[in-house]
Short mmCIF file of C-alpha atoms (C1' of nucleotides) in Angstrom, two decimals:
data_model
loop_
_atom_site.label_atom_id
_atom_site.label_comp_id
_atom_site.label_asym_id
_atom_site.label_seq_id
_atom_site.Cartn_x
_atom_site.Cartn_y
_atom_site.Cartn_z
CA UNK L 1 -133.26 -131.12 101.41
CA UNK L 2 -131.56 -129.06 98.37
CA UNK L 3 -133.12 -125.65 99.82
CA UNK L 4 -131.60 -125.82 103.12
CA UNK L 5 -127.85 -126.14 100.91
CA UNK L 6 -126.73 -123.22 100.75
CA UNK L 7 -126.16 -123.17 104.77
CA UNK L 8 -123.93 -126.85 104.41
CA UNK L 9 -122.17 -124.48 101.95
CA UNK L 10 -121.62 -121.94 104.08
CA UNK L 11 -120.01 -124.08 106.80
CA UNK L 12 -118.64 -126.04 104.45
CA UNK L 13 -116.38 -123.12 103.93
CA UNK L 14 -114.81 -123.44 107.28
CA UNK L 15 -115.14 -127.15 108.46
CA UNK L 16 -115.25 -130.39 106.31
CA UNK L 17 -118.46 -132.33 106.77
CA UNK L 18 -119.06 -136.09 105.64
CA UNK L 19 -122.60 -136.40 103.82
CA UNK L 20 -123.67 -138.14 106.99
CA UNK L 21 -122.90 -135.16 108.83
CA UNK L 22 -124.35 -132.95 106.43
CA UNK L 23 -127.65 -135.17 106.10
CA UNK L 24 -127.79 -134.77 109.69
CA UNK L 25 -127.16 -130.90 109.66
CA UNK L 26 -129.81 -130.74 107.39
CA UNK L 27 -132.80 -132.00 109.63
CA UNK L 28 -132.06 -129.23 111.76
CA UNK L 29 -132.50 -126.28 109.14
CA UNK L 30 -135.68 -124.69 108.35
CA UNK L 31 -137.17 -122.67 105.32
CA UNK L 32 -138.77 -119.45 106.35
CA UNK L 33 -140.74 -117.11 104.07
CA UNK L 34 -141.31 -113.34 105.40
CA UNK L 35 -142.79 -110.12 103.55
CA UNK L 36 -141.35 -107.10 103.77
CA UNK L 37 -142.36 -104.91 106.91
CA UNK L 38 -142.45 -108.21 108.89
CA UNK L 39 -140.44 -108.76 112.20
CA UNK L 40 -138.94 -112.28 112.89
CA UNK L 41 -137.55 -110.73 116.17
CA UNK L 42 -139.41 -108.07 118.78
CA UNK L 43 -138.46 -106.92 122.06
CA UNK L 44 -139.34 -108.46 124.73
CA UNK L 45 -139.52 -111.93 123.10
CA UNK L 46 -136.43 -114.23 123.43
CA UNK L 47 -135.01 -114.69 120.24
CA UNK L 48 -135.61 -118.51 119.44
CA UNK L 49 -133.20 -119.21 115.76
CA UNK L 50 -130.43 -117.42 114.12
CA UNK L 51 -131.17 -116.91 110.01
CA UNK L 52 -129.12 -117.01 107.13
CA UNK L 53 -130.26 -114.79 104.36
CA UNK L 54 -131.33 -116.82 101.12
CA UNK L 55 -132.87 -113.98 100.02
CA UNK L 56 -134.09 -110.38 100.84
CA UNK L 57 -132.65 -107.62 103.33
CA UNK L 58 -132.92 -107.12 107.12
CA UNK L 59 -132.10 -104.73 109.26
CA UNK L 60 -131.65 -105.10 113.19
CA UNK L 61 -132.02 -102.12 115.28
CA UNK L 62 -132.58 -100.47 119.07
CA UNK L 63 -135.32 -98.04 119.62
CA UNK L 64 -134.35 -95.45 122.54
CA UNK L 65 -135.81 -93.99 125.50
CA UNK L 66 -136.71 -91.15 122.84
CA UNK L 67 -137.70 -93.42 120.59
CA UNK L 68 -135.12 -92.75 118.01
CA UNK L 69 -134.03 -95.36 116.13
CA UNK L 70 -130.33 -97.05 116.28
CA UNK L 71 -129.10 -99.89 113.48
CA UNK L 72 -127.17 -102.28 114.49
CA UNK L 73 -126.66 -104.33 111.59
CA UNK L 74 -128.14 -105.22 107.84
CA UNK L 75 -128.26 -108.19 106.06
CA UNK L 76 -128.37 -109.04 102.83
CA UNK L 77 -127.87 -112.56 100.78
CA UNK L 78 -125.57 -114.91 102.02
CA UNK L 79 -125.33 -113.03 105.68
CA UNK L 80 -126.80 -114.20 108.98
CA UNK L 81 -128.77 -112.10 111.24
CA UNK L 82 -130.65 -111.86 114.90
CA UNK L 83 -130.50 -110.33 117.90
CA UNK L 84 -127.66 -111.79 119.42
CA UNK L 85 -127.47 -111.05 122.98
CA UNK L 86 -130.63 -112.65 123.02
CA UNK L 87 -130.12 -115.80 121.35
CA UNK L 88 -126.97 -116.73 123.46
CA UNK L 89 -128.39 -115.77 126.89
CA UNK L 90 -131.84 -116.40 126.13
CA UNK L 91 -133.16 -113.73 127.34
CA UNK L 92 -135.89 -111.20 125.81
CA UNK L 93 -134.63 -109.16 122.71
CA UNK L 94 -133.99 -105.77 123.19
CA UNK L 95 -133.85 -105.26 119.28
CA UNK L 96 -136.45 -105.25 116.54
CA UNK L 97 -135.34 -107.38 113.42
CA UNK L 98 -137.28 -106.09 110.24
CA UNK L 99 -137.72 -107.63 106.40
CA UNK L 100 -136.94 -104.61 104.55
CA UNK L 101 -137.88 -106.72 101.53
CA UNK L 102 -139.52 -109.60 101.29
CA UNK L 103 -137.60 -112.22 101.82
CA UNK L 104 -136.85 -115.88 102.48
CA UNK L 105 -134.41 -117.47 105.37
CA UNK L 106 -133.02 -120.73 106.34
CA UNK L 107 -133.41 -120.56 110.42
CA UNK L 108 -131.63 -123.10 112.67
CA UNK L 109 -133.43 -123.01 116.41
CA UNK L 110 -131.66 -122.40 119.09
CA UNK L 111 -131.84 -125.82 121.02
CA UNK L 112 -131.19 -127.48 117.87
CA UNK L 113 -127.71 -126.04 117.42
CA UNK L 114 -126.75 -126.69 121.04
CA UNK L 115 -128.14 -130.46 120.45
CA UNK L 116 -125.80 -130.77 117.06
CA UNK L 117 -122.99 -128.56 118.52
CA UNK L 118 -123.00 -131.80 120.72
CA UNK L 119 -123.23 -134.30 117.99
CA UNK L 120 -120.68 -132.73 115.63
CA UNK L 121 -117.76 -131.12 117.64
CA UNK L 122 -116.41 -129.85 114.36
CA UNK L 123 -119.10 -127.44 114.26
CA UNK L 124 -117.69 -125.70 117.65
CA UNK L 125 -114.46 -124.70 115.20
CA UNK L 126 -117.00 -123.57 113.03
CA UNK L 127 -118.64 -121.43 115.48
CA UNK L 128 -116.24 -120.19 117.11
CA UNK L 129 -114.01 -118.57 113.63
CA UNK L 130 -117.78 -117.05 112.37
CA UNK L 131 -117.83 -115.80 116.05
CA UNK L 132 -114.05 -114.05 116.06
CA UNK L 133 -114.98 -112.76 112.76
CA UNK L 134 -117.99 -110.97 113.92
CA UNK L 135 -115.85 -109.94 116.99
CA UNK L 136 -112.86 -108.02 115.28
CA UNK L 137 -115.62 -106.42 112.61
CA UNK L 138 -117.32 -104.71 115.51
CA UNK L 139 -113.83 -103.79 117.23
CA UNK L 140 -112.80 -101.98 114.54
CA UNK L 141 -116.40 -100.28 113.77
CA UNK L 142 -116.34 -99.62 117.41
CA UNK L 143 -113.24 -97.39 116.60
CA UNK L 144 -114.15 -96.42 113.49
CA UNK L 145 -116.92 -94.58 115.06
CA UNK L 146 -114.18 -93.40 118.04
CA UNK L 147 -111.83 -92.01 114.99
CA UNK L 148 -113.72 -91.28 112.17
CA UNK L 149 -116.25 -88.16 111.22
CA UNK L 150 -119.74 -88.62 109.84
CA UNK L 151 -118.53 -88.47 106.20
CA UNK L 152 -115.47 -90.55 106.89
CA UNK L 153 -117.32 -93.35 108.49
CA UNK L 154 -119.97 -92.46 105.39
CA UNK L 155 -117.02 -92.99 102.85
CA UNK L 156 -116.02 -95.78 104.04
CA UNK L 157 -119.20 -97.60 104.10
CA UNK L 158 -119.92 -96.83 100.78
CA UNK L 159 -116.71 -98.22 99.45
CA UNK L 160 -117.24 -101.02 101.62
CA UNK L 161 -120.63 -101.97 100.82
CA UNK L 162 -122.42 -100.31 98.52
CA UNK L 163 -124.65 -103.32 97.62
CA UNK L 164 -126.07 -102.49 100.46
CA UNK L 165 -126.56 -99.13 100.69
CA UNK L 166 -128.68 -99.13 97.17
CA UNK L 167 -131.04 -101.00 99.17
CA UNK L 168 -131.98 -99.81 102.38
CA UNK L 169 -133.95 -97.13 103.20
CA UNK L 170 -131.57 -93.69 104.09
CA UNK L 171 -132.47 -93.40 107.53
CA UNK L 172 -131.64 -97.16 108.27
CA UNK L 173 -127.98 -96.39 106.65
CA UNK L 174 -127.58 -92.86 109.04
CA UNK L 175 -128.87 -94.77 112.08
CA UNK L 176 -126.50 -97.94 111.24
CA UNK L 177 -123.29 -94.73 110.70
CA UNK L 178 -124.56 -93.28 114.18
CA UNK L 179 -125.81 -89.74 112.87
CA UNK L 180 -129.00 -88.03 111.76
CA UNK L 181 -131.11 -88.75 108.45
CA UNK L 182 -130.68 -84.46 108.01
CA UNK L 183 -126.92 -84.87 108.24
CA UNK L 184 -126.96 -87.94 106.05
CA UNK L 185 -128.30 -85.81 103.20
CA UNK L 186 -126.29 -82.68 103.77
CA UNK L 187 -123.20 -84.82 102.93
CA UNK L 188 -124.26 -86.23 100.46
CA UNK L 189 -125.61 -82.78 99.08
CA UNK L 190 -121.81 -81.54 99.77
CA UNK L 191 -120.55 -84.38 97.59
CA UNK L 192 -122.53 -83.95 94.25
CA UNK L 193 -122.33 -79.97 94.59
CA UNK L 194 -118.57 -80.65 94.94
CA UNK L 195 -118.51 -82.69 91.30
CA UNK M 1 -96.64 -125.44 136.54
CA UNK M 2 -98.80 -124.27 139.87
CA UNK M 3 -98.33 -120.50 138.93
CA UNK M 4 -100.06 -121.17 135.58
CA UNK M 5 -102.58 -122.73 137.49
CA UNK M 6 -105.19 -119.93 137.33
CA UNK M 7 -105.65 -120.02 133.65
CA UNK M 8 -106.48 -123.80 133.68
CA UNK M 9 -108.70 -122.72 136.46
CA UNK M 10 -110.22 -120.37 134.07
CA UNK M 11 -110.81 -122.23 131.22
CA UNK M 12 -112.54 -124.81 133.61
CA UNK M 13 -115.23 -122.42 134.54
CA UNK M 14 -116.58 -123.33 130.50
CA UNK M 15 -115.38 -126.80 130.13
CA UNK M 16 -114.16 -129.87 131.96
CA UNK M 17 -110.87 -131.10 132.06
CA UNK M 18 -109.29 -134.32 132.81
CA UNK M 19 -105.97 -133.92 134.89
CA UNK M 20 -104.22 -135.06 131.60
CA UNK M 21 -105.67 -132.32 129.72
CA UNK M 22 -104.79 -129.99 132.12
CA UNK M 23 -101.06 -131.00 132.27
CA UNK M 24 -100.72 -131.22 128.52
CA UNK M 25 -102.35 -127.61 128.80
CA UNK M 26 -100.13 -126.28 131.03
CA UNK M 27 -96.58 -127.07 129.11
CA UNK M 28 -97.93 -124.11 126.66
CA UNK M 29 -98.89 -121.79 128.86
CA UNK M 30 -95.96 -119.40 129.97
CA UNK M 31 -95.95 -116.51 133.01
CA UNK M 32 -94.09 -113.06 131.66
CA UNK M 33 -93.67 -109.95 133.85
CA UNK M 34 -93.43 -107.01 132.59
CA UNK M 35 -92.88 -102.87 134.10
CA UNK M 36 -95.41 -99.79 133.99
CA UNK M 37 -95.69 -98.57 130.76
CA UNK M 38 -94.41 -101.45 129.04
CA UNK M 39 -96.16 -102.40 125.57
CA UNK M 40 -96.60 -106.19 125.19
CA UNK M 41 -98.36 -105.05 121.67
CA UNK M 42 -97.40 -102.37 119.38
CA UNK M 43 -98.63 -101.43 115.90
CA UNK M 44 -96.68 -102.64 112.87
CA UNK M 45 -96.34 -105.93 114.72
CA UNK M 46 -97.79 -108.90 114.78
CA UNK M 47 -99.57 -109.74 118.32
CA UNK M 48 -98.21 -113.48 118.82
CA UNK M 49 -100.05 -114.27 122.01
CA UNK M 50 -103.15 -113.50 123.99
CA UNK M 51 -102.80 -112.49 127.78
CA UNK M 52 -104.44 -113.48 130.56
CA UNK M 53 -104.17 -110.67 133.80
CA UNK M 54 -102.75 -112.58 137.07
CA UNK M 55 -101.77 -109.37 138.59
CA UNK M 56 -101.89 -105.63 137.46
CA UNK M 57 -103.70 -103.37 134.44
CA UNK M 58 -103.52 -103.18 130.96
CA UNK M 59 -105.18 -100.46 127.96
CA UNK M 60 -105.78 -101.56 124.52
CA UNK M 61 -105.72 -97.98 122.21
CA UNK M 62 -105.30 -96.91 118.61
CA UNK M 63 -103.66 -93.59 118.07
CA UNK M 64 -105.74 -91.91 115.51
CA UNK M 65 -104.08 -89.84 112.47
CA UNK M 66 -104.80 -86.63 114.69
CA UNK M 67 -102.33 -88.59 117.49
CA UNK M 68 -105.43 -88.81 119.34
CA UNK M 69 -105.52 -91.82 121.90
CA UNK M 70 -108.92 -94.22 121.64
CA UNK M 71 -109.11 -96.61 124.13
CA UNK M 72 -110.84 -100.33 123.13
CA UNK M 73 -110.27 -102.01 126.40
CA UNK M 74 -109.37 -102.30 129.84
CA UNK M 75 -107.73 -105.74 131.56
CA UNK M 76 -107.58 -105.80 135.32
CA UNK M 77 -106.42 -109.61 137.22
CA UNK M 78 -108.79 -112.31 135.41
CA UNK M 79 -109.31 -110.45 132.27
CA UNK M 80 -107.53 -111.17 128.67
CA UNK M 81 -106.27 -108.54 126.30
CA UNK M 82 -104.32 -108.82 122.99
CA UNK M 83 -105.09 -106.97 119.82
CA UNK M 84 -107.79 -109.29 119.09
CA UNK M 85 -108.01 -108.63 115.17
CA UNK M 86 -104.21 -109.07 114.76
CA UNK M 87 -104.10 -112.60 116.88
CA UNK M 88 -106.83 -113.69 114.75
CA UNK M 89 -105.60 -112.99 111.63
CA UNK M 90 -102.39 -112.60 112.43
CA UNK M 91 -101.69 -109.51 110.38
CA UNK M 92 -99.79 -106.37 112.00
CA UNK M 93 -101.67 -104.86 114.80
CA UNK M 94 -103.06 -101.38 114.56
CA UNK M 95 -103.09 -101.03 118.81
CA UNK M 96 -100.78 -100.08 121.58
CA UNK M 97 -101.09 -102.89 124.40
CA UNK M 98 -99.49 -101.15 127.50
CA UNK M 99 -99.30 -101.70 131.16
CA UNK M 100 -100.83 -99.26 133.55
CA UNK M 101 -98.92 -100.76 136.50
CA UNK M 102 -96.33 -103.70 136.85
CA UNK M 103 -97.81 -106.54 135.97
CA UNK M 104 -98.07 -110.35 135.63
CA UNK M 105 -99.32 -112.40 132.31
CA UNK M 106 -99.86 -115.89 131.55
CA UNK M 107 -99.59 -115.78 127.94
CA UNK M 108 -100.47 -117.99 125.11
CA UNK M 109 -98.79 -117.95 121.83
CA UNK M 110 -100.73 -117.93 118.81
CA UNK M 111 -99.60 -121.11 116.94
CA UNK M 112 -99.59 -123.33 120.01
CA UNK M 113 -103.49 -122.29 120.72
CA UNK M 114 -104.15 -123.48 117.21
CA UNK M 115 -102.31 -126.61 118.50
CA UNK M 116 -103.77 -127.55 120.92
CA UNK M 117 -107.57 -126.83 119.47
CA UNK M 118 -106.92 -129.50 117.31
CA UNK M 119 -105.50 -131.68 120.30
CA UNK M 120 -108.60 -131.06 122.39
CA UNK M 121 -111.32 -130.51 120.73
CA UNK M 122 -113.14 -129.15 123.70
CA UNK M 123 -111.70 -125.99 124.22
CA UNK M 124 -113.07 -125.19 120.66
CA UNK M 125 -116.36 -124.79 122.85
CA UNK M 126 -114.29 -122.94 125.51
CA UNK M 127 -113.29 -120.06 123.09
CA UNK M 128 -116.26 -120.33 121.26
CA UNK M 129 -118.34 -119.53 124.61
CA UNK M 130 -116.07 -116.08 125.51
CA UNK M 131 -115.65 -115.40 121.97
CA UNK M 132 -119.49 -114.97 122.08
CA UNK M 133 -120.41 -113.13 125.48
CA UNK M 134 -117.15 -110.90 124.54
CA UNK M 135 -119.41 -110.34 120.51
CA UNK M 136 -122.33 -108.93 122.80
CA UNK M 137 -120.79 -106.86 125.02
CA UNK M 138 -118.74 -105.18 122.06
CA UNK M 139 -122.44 -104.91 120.35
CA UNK M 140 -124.23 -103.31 123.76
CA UNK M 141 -121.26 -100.87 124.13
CA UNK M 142 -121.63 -100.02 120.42
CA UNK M 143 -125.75 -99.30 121.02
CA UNK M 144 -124.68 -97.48 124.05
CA UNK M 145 -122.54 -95.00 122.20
CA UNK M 146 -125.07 -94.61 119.66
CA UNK M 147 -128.16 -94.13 122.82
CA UNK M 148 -126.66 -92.00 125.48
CA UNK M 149 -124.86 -89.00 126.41
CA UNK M 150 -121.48 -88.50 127.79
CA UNK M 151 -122.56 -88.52 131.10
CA UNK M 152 -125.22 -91.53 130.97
CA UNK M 153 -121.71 -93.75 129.86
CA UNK M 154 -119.94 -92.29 132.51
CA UNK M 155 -122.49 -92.82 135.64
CA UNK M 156 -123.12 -96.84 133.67
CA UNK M 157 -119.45 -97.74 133.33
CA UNK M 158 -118.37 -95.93 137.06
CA UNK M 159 -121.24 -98.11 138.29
CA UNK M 160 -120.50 -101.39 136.68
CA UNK M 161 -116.60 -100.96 136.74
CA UNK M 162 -115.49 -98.68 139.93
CA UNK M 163 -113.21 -101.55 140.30
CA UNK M 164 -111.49 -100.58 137.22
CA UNK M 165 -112.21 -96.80 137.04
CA UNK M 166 -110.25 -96.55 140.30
CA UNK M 167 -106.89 -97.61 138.95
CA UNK M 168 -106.74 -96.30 135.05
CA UNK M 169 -106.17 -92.91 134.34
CA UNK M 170 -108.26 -90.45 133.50
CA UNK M 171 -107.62 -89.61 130.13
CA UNK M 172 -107.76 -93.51 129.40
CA UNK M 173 -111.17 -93.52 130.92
CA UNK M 174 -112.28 -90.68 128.66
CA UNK M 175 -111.04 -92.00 126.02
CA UNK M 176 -112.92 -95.46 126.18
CA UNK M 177 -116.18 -93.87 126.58
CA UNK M 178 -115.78 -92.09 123.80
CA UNK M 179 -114.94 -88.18 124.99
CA UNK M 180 -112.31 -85.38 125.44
CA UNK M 181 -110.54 -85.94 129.17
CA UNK M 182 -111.60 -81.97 129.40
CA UNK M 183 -115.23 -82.87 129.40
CA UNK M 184 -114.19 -85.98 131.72
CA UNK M 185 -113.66 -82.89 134.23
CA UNK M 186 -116.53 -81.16 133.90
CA UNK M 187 -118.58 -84.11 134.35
CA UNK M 188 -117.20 -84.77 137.32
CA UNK M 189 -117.19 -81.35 138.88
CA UNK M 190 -120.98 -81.14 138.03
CA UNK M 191 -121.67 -83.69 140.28
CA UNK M 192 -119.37 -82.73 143.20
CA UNK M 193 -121.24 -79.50 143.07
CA UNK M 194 -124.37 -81.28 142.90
CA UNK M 195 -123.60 -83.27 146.60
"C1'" DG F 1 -86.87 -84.19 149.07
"C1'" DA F 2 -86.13 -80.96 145.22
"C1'" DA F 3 -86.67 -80.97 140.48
"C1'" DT F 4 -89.22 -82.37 136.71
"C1'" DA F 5 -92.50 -84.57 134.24
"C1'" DA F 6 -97.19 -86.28 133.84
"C1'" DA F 7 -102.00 -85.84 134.88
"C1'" DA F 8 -106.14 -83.22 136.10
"C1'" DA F 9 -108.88 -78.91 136.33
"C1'" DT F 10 -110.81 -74.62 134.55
"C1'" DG F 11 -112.91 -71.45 131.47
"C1'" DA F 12 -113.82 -69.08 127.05
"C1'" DA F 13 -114.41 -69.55 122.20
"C1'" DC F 14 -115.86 -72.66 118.83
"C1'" DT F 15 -117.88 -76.50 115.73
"C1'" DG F 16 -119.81 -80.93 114.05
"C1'" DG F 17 -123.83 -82.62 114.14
"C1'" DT F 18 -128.93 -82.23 116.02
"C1'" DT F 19 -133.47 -80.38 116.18
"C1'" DT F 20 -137.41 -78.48 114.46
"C1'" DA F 21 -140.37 -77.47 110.89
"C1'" DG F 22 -141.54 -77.46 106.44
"C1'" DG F 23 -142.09 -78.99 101.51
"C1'" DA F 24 -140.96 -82.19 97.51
"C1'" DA F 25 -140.50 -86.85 95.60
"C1'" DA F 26 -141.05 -91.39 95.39
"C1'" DT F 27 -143.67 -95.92 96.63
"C1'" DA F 28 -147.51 -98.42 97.76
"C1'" DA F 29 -152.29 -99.51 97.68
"C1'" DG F 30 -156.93 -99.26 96.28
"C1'" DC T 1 -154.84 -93.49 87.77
"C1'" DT T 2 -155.33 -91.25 92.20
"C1'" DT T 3 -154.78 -90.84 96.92
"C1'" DA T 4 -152.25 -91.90 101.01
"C1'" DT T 5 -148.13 -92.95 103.08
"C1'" DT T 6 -143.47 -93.27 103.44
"C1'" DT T 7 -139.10 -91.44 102.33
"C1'" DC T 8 -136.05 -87.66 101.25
"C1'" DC T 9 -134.42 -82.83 101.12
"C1'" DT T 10 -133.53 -78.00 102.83
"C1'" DA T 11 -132.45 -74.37 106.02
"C1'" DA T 12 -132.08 -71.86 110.34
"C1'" DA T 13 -131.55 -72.07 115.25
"C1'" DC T 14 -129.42 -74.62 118.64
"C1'" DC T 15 -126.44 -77.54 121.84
"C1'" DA T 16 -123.41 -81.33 123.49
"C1'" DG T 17 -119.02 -81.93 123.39
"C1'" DT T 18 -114.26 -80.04 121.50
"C1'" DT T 19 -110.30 -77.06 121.33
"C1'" DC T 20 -107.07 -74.08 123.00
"C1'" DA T 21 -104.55 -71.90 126.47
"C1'" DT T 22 -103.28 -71.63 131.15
"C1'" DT T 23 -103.00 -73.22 136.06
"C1'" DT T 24 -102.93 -76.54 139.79
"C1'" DT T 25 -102.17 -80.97 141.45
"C1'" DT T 26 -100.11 -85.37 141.53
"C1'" DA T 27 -96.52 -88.73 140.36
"C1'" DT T 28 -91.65 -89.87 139.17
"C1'" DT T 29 -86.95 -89.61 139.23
"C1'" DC T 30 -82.36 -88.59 140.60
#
DNA sequence: GAATAAAAATGAACTGGTTTAGGAAATAAG
DNA sequence: CTTATTTCCTAAACCAGTTCATTTTTATTC
């Protein structure tokens, strides 16, 4: 039971749980080992859990008509991932999810959280701030991209989360800031010339 | 409390309500009017309430440093708008909220929705649910501006939303897909020319 | 319903970022 | 350690979409 605690912390931050609850909570999470390279979610295939990050990196991502490549979001320790369209409609992925590292994940199944969504209200408040959260952040990156150049929107990232950028690959980062890997290293071939 | 009747009608598309619940509901709910290029959010302020459309049309933007207009969203009769990152966290907004014709609201203010969460639980589940189908639309139109071309989100959004294309204008509809109002034009007359 | 302001159209010059094509460096695997 | 594979860099040609400047059309207002 102590592997699966670090999600009871998690939503421990926003909702207080009794140890029965949490006990309870706990029957429903599930370790998951993956090596690097491996997918936990394909397209075409509904997406069955949503995973919290123990440890490793992911990176979810579209692959176009042209078959370019488009991230949609990384994760990293502490930071829950999966396609999401697909897990609340169930209905087949349209995204790949990829270890970029080998990893380890604590999955809850979808049926399983609509089951204890039922048993435990509380965890509907729960839900539904993680949810706003998640809204807003992709509001304003929405914009961001509306407002910002390449090496704005480059910038920013950096300052924002450079933990992550040391550790995925640099055409996952251009795809996730919506340019080319070629661009990607201009800039950045602009910036140390610069200093 | 009949003219607020079509948000409790709303909110009982997700969850059921006993008359009581529905009457408690009601006493926080409150109609506003308000003229043609009225703001109901500006930046610098708060946004204390979110709106539900009975009647009329709404644009969320952000004017960039440029005093370029980006438009996040569009709210026709049955829709909600506020500036979603400033309700939540209730920290100045960064958008204009304005009406595109005279309109009608029901509107609910920010501290009594945290209210009456707590009072009934179950509309935690009701914002949870459009809290989450509102998450992956914001995530497909983010994809979509990363996958297609000007004109792809132009024939996808005149096909899904006519309704809404017909009444905003132009320059607002450029400006939520992402483009210059002059190459708004020039779409267009390419495919007059091409019928 | 004339006057004025706001919105839409047009076209030429321009630019931020892509594409293509290649080579250099770093990682992974036997 | 050596070979293969993946990742990263560079540079020139190119293009989707912008900018700027002007005109036409459509709404608003008094």
């Amino acid at each position: 039971m102590k592997e699966v605690q670090p999600v009871i912390d998690y939503i421990s931050r926003y909702v207080d749980l009794t140890d029965a609850e949490k006990t309870h909570l706990a029957t429903f999470l599930k370790i998951t080992k993956v090596k690097k390279r491996q997918f936990i979610v394909q397209p075409g295939f509904v997406c069955k859990h949503k995973s919290y990050v123990v440890k490793g990196a992911f990176r979810g991502y579209l692959v176009d008509n042209e078959g370019k490549e488009h991230t949609l979001s990384f994760a990293i320790e502490d930071w829950w991932i999966s396609d999401y369209s697909s897990l609340i409609y169930q209905e087949p992925a349209t995204l790949f999810v990829e270890a970029l590292e080998d990893s380890v994940l604590i999955q809850i199944e979808y049926e399983d959280e609509q089951k204890f969504l039922e048993e435990i209200p509380k965890l509907e408040k729960f839900e539904r701030i993680i949810t706003q959260r998640s809204l807003a952040f992709h509001q304003k990156r929405l914009l961001s991209n509306f407002t910002k150049t390449a090496e704005e929107r480059y910038d920013e990232f950096m300052s924002k989360y450079s933990a992550i950028a040391k550790r995925v690959p640099q055409y996952a980062l251009a795809s996730y800031l919506g340019f080319s890997t070629e661009y990607l290293s201009k800039i950045r071939n602009r910036k140390t010339s610069k200093s």
